[in-house]
Structure formats: structure tokens, C-alpha cells
GROMACS .gro file of C-alpha atoms in nm:
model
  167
    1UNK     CA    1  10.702   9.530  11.285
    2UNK     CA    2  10.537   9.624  10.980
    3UNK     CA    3  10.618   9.883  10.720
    4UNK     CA    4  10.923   9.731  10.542
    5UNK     CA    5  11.075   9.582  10.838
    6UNK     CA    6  10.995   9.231  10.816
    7UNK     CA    7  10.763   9.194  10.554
    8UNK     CA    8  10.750   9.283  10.213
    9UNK     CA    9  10.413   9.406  10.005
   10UNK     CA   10  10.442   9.429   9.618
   11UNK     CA   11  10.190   9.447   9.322
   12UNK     CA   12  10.212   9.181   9.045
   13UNK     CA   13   9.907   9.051   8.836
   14UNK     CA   14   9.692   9.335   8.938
   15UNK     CA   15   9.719   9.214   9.269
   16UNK     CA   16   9.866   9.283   9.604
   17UNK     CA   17  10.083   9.032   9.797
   18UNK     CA   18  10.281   9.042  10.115
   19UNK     CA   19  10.574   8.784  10.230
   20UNK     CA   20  10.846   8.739  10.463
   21UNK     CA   21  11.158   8.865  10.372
   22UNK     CA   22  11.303   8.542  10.314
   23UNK     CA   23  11.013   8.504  10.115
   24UNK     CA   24  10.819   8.234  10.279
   25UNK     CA   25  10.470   8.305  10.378
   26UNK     CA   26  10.340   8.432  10.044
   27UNK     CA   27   9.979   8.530  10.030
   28UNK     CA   28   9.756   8.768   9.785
   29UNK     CA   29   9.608   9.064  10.000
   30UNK     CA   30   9.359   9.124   9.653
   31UNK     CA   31   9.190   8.905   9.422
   32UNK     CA   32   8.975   9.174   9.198
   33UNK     CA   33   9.237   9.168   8.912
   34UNK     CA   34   9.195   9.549   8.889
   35UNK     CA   35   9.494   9.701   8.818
   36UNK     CA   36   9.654   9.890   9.090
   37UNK     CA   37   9.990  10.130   9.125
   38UNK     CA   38  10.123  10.317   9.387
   39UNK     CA   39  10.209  10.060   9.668
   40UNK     CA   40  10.293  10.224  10.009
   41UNK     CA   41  10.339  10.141  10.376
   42UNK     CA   42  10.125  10.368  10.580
   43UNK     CA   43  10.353  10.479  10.821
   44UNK     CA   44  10.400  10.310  11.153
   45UNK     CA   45  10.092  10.080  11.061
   46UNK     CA   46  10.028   9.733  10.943
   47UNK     CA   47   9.846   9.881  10.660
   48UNK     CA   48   9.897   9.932  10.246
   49UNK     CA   49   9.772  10.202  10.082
   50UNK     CA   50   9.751  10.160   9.672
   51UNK     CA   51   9.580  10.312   9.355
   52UNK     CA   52   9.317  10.131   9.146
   53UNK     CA   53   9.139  10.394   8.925
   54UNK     CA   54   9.047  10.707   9.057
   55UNK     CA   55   9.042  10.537   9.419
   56UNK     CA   56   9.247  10.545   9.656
   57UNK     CA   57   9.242  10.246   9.846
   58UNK     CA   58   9.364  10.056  10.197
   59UNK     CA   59   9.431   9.719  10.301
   60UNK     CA   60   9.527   9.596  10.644
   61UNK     CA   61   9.835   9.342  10.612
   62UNK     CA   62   9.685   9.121  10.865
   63UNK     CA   63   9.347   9.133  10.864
   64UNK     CA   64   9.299   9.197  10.508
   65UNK     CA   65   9.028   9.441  10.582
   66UNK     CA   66   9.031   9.665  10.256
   67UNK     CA   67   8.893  10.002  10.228
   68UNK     CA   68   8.853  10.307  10.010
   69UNK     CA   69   8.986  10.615  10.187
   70UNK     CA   70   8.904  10.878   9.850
   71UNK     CA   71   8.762  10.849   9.529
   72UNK     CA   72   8.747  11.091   9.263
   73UNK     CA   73   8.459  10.949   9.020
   74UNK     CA   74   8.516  11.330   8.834
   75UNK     CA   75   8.882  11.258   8.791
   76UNK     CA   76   9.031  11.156   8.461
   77UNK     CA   77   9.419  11.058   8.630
   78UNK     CA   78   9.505  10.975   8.958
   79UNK     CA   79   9.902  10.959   8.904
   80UNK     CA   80  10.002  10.954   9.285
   81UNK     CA   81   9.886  10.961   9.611
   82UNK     CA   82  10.171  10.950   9.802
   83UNK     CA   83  10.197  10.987  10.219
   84UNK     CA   84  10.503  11.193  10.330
   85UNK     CA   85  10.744  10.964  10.565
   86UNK     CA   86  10.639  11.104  10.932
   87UNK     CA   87  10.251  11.003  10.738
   88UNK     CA   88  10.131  11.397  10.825
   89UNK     CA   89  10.081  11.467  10.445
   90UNK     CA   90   9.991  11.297  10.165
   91UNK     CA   91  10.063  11.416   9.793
   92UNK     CA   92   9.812  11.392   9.518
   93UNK     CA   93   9.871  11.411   9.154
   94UNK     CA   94   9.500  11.464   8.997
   95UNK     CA   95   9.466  11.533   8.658
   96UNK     CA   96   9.807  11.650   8.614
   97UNK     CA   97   9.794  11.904   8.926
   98UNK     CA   98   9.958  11.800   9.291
   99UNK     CA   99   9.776  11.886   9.598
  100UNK     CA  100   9.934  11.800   9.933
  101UNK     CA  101   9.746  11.821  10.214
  102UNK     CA  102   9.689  11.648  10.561
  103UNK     CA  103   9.694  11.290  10.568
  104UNK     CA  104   9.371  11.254  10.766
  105UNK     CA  105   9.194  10.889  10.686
  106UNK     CA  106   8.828  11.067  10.868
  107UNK     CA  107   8.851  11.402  10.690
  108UNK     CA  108   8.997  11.238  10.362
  109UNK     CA  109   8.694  10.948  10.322
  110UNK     CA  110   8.444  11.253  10.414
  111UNK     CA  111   8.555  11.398  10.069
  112UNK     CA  112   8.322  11.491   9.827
  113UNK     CA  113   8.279  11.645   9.445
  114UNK     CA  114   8.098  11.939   9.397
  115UNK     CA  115   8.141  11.860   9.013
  116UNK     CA  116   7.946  11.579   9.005
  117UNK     CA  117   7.595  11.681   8.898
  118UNK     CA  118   7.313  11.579   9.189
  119UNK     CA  119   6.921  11.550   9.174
  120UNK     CA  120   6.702  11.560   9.462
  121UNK     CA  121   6.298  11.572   9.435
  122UNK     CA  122   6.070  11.601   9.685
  123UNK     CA  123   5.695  11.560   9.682
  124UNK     CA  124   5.440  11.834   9.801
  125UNK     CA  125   5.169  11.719  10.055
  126UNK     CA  126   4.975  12.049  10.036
  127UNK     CA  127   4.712  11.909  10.288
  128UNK     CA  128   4.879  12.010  10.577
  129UNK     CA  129   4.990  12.333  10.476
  130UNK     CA  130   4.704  12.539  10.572
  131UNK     CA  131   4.385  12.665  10.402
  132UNK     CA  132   4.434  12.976  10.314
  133UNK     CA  133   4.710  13.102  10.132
  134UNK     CA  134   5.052  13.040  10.228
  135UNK     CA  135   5.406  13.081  10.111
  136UNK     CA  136   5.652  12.763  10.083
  137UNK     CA  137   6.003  12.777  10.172
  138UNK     CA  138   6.243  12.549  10.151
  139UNK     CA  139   6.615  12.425  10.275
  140UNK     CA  140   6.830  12.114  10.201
  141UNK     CA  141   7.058  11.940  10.462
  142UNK     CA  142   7.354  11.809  10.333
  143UNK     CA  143   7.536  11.488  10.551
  144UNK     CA  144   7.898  11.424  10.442
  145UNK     CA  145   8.035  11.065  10.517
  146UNK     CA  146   8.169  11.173  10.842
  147UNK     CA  147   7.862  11.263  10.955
  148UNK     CA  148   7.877  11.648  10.947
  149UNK     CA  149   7.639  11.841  10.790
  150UNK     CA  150   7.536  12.205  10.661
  151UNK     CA  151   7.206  12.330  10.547
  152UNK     CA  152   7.135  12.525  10.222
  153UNK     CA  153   7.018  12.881  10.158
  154UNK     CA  154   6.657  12.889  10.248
  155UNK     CA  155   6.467  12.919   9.885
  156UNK     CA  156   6.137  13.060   9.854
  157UNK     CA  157   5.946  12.792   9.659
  158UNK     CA  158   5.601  12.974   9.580
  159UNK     CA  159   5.262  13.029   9.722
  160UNK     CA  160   4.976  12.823   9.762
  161UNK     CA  161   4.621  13.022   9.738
  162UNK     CA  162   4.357  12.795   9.798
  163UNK     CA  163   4.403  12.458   9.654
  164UNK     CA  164   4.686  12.550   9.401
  165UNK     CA  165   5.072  12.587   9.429
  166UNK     CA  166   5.166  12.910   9.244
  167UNK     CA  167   5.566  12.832   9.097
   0.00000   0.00000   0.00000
């Protein structure tokens, strides 16, 4: 079994490593040199879950697979992410304020940041709009990391008279 029963994980040169409890077996898990905090067992898994910036990340003990499961790119401190011991919650520290909330991988890596300023352009092809006048609307779709998705208020854009886009 994992999870503190017959191995042990532990941070030390900005890295993570795992051994055996009798400490044979010793192998780095990391090799970025980034520093990193916050070393947990997710429970009843074979995987790690630690802090390195304003991520927090995940790395399977025996396939080394490593993965970001949140990042907060707005976020000046992330103090602690921390995953209650039945794993159903996990606490977050984030610039000094705790959230806790479910400890859902999916829902958690779909996160976003409304803070963080976005620009989106789009170019005009009047041609096939029509030739007489017409009015342009228009709507954004918005696909989060899990794949769900929500559409924007419907904006009216201007109207085209002829062969020129009134804004």
C-alpha cells in the first residue's frame, strides 16, 4: 500500500523523492529544481500532491506521471492546499484567505480566473452577409478544460448599409 504505509515521499533540494521505509529504493519523483512545499499523500492513492508556485501539482509514485490539478497565475501566495483525511475536501490558503471546498481532481483542473484580463478578435467577412442592409450580432462560446461550455450575452455589433459596417 501506498500513502505512508510502506513508502515514504519527502521534499529535499527542490525535489521530490520516495523510498522504502528502511530506506532502500531511493529515487527522485522531480528533477525541475523548482521549489516545492506542501507534500501530501492523496488519500487511498499511489499519488503525491505538492506546491510549486501558484500550482498545485500531482505526481503518481509509480508511474511518475506528473500533473497540474490548479493554478492560480492571479495569485500572489499559495500557502496550503491541503486534502482533508477521508480526501472529500481540500483546504486552500490563497493570498492569505482559506477556501475549502470539494476535492474534485475534474472540477478542480476545469478552474479558471475571471481576473485574468482576455482578448479575443475576430475578423468581419462582410461578403456573405447580405446586400442590403443588415444588423450584426454577436455571441462568444466559452470551453472550460473539462469540456463544458456557456455562451455569452448576445451583443449587437452594428449595421452594415451597403458596403460599410456602421460601429
Amino acid at each position: 500500500t501506498m500513502g505512508g504505509a510502506d513508502k515514504v515521499a519527502f521534499i529535499a533540494g527542490n525535489e521530490v523523492w520516495l523510498m522504502n521505509l528502511d530506506g532502500s529504493d531511493l529515487r527522485a519523483l522531480t528533477n525541475d529544481k523548482a521549489p516545492k512545499t506542501n507534500l501530501q499523500w492523496i488519500p487511498g492513492t499511489n499519488q503525491l500532491v505538492f506546491i510549486s508556485g501558484t500550482n498545485a501539482n500531482s505526481i503518481d509514485a509509480d508511474s511518475g506521471r506528473f500533473d497540474t490539478i490548479v493554478s492560480f497565475p492571479f495569485a500572489r501566495l499559495l500557502e496550503e492546499f491541503r486534502i482533508s483525511p477521508d480526501g472529500k475536501q481540500v483546504a486552500i490558503s490563497l493570498n492569505r484567505e482559506m477556501y475549502i471546498v470539494p476535492f474534485d481532481i475534474a472540477k478542480l483542473k476545469a478552474t479558471g480566473d475571471s481576473k485574468i484580463l482576455k482578448s479575443y478578435s475576430h475578423e468581419v467577412k462582410t461578403s456573405g452577409i447580405g446586400t442590403g442592409n443588415s444588423t450584426i450580432y454577436f455571441r462568444l462560446k466559452s470551453v472550460d478544460r473539462d469540456e463544458t461550455f456557456n455562451y455569452s450575452q448576445i451583443i449587437y455589433i452594428g449595421k452594415k448599409e451597403k458596403n460599410k459596417i456602421e460601429l
